[in-house]
Amino acid sequence: MKTYCWTDRRGVIGFGRVPPKDMLVIAWAESRPLRKAVEAQARHAYDGTSLLVPGVPEAGSEQVAINAVNRFASRIARALGSPEAPLELTPDTRVSIAEHDWERGLVEFNGVVVRRLSPTHVQVRVDDGLLIAAPIEACTVIEAERSAA
């Protein structure tokens, strides 16, 4: 059964069939391999049961925390045997992104790749100006529109 792994701003890791709203998804896979990979890579909290994303609890800013989550997500993807990025998305590549949103269903939008965040994610500036982290597997390259002359 597909299981999601997510984290909050404090770096506390959770697992479940549906990620809670406002949590950052780290990975999803079959439950047993996902849990095994995360437990091996995560930092274990002092309470003896909680798992933490290394670098997030002590992060001094949101960007530092996001970078730590991206590094952790990359390690989990490699531990699960995920291939490196299937697409080579370079800066300024125009892409269409289709992702599932738990509240709105399938969400599609267009934007421009800003930079690579990890082996599995890119930062995209969507057409309304918002910067997002998008899984490479959700991106489709938009061919340059030909101008009618």
Tab-separated table of C-alpha atoms in Angstrom:
chain	number	residue	atom	x	y	z
A	1	MET	CA	0.000	0.000	0.000
A	2	LYS	CA	1.275	3.460	-0.888
A	3	THR	CA	2.402	5.383	2.194
A	4	TYR	CA	3.419	9.021	2.412
A	5	CYS	CA	6.201	10.405	4.566
A	6	TRP	CA	6.020	14.099	5.518
A	7	THR	CA	7.491	16.644	7.874
A	8	ASP	CA	6.425	19.821	9.620
A	9	ARG	CA	8.495	22.977	10.191
A	10	ARG	CA	9.974	21.475	13.360
A	11	GLY	CA	11.343	18.554	11.321
A	12	VAL	CA	9.111	15.918	12.926
A	13	ILE	CA	8.466	13.094	10.452
A	14	GLY	CA	5.074	11.428	10.014
A	15	PHE	CA	3.707	8.569	7.930
A	16	GLY	CA	0.250	7.800	6.589
A	17	ARG	CA	-1.999	7.130	3.627
A	18	VAL	CA	-2.892	10.818	3.216
A	19	PRO	CA	-0.525	13.650	4.140
A	20	PRO	CA	-2.055	16.261	6.455
A	21	LYS	CA	-2.643	19.757	5.120
A	22	ASP	CA	0.335	22.110	5.496
A	23	MET	CA	2.899	19.290	5.706
A	24	LEU	CA	5.801	18.981	3.305
A	25	VAL	CA	5.821	15.564	1.620
A	26	ILE	CA	9.254	13.951	1.637
A	27	ALA	CA	8.514	10.739	-0.275
A	28	TRP	CA	5.906	8.098	-1.010
A	29	ALA	CA	6.343	4.396	-1.606
A	30	GLU	CA	5.272	1.040	-0.280
A	31	SER	CA	5.073	1.258	3.509
A	32	ARG	CA	7.785	-1.160	4.619
A	33	PRO	CA	10.638	0.015	2.330
A	34	LEU	CA	9.726	3.661	2.953
A	35	ARG	CA	9.769	3.299	6.732
A	36	LYS	CA	13.006	1.321	6.618
A	37	ALA	CA	14.734	3.976	4.474
A	38	VAL	CA	13.469	6.876	6.587
A	39	GLU	CA	14.322	5.235	9.913
A	40	ALA	CA	17.862	4.573	8.678
A	41	GLN	CA	18.415	8.146	7.447
A	42	ALA	CA	16.480	10.206	10.018
A	43	ARG	CA	17.730	11.592	13.277
A	44	HIS	CA	16.125	9.931	16.299
A	45	ALA	CA	14.672	12.352	18.865
A	46	TYR	CA	15.404	12.238	22.579
A	47	ASP	CA	11.930	10.822	23.296
A	48	GLY	CA	13.013	7.559	21.672
A	49	THR	CA	10.104	7.383	19.236
A	50	SER	CA	10.040	10.538	17.092
A	51	LEU	CA	12.030	10.791	13.881
A	52	LEU	CA	13.466	14.128	12.721
A	53	VAL	CA	14.706	15.446	9.395
A	54	PRO	CA	18.403	16.210	9.995
A	55	GLY	CA	19.083	19.950	9.929
A	56	VAL	CA	15.477	21.140	10.206
A	57	PRO	CA	14.997	21.566	13.985
A	58	GLU	CA	18.022	23.837	14.250
A	59	ALA	CA	17.480	25.691	10.945
A	60	GLY	CA	17.609	29.442	11.430
A	61	SER	CA	15.417	30.285	8.436
A	62	GLU	CA	12.736	28.769	6.247
A	63	GLN	CA	15.152	28.463	3.305
A	64	VAL	CA	17.712	26.575	5.400
A	65	ALA	CA	14.941	24.239	6.606
A	66	ILE	CA	13.671	23.647	3.052
A	67	ASN	CA	17.208	22.916	1.853
A	68	ALA	CA	17.606	20.352	4.665
A	69	VAL	CA	14.302	18.684	3.710
A	70	ASN	CA	15.356	18.568	0.048
A	71	ARG	CA	18.687	16.946	0.954
A	72	PHE	CA	16.864	14.406	3.123
A	73	ALA	CA	14.290	13.696	0.373
A	74	SER	CA	17.137	13.070	-2.083
A	75	ARG	CA	18.758	10.599	0.303
A	76	ILE	CA	15.449	8.789	0.778
A	77	ALA	CA	14.875	8.647	-3.001
A	78	ARG	CA	18.324	7.113	-3.498
A	79	ALA	CA	17.749	4.641	-0.623
A	80	LEU	CA	14.488	3.570	-2.272
A	81	GLY	CA	16.305	3.016	-5.549
A	82	SER	CA	14.641	5.908	-7.330
A	83	PRO	CA	16.485	6.968	-10.441
A	84	GLU	CA	18.016	10.367	-10.591
A	85	ALA	CA	15.935	12.959	-12.414
A	86	PRO	CA	14.302	11.470	-15.511
A	87	LEU	CA	14.251	14.876	-17.215
A	88	GLU	CA	17.131	17.275	-17.416
A	89	LEU	CA	15.369	20.532	-16.620
A	90	THR	CA	17.692	23.481	-16.937
A	91	PRO	CA	16.990	27.041	-15.796
A	92	ASP	CA	14.603	28.969	-18.053
A	93	THR	CA	12.936	25.776	-19.349
A	94	ARG	CA	9.192	26.352	-19.694
A	95	VAL	CA	7.198	23.555	-18.058
A	96	SER	CA	3.653	22.466	-17.378
A	97	ILE	CA	3.094	20.890	-13.955
A	98	ALA	CA	0.264	18.536	-13.046
A	99	GLU	CA	-0.013	17.558	-9.388
A	100	HIS	CA	-2.678	16.178	-7.120
A	101	ASP	CA	-3.877	18.577	-4.419
A	102	TRP	CA	-5.783	16.940	-1.584
A	103	GLU	CA	-8.356	19.727	-1.451
A	104	ARG	CA	-8.745	20.608	-5.130
A	105	GLY	CA	-7.916	17.377	-6.971
A	106	LEU	CA	-5.688	17.600	-10.048
A	107	VAL	CA	-4.038	21.005	-10.344
A	108	GLU	CA	-2.254	22.102	-13.501
A	109	PHE	CA	-0.175	25.219	-14.047
A	110	ASN	CA	2.685	26.537	-16.174
A	111	GLY	CA	5.935	28.159	-15.196
A	112	VAL	CA	9.667	28.498	-15.761
A	113	VAL	CA	12.369	26.436	-14.038
A	114	VAL	CA	14.535	28.616	-11.801
A	115	ARG	CA	16.983	25.999	-10.500
A	116	ARG	CA	17.442	22.380	-9.465
A	117	LEU	CA	16.676	21.850	-5.763
A	118	SER	CA	17.503	18.145	-5.496
A	119	PRO	CA	17.792	15.080	-7.711
A	120	THR	CA	13.994	14.823	-7.713
A	121	HIS	CA	12.741	18.453	-7.477
A	122	VAL	CA	13.119	21.791	-9.246
A	123	GLN	CA	12.172	25.301	-8.210
A	124	VAL	CA	9.637	26.794	-10.620
A	125	ARG	CA	8.303	30.331	-10.920
A	126	VAL	CA	4.695	29.788	-11.948
A	127	ASP	CA	2.954	32.251	-14.209
A	128	ASP	CA	1.425	34.174	-11.294
A	129	GLY	CA	4.937	34.791	-9.888
A	130	LEU	CA	4.829	32.281	-7.017
A	131	LEU	CA	7.959	30.170	-6.448
A	132	ILE	CA	7.268	26.484	-5.806
A	133	ALA	CA	9.215	23.260	-5.428
A	134	ALA	CA	7.911	20.751	-7.959
A	135	PRO	CA	8.719	17.076	-8.434
A	136	ILE	CA	10.492	16.589	-11.745
A	137	GLU	CA	8.192	13.659	-12.493
A	138	ALA	CA	5.219	16.081	-12.478
A	139	CYS	CA	6.838	18.397	-15.059
A	140	THR	CA	6.355	18.324	-18.814
A	141	VAL	CA	8.490	20.519	-21.039
A	142	ILE	CA	6.450	22.998	-23.075
A	143	GLU	CA	7.833	23.358	-26.556
A	144	ALA	CA	8.588	26.930	-27.548
A	145	GLU	CA	5.610	28.481	-29.259
A	146	ARG	CA	6.243	29.298	-32.878
A	147	SER	CA	5.455	32.829	-33.816
A	148	ALA	CA	3.134	33.222	-36.750
A	149	ALA	CA	4.888	35.412	-39.299
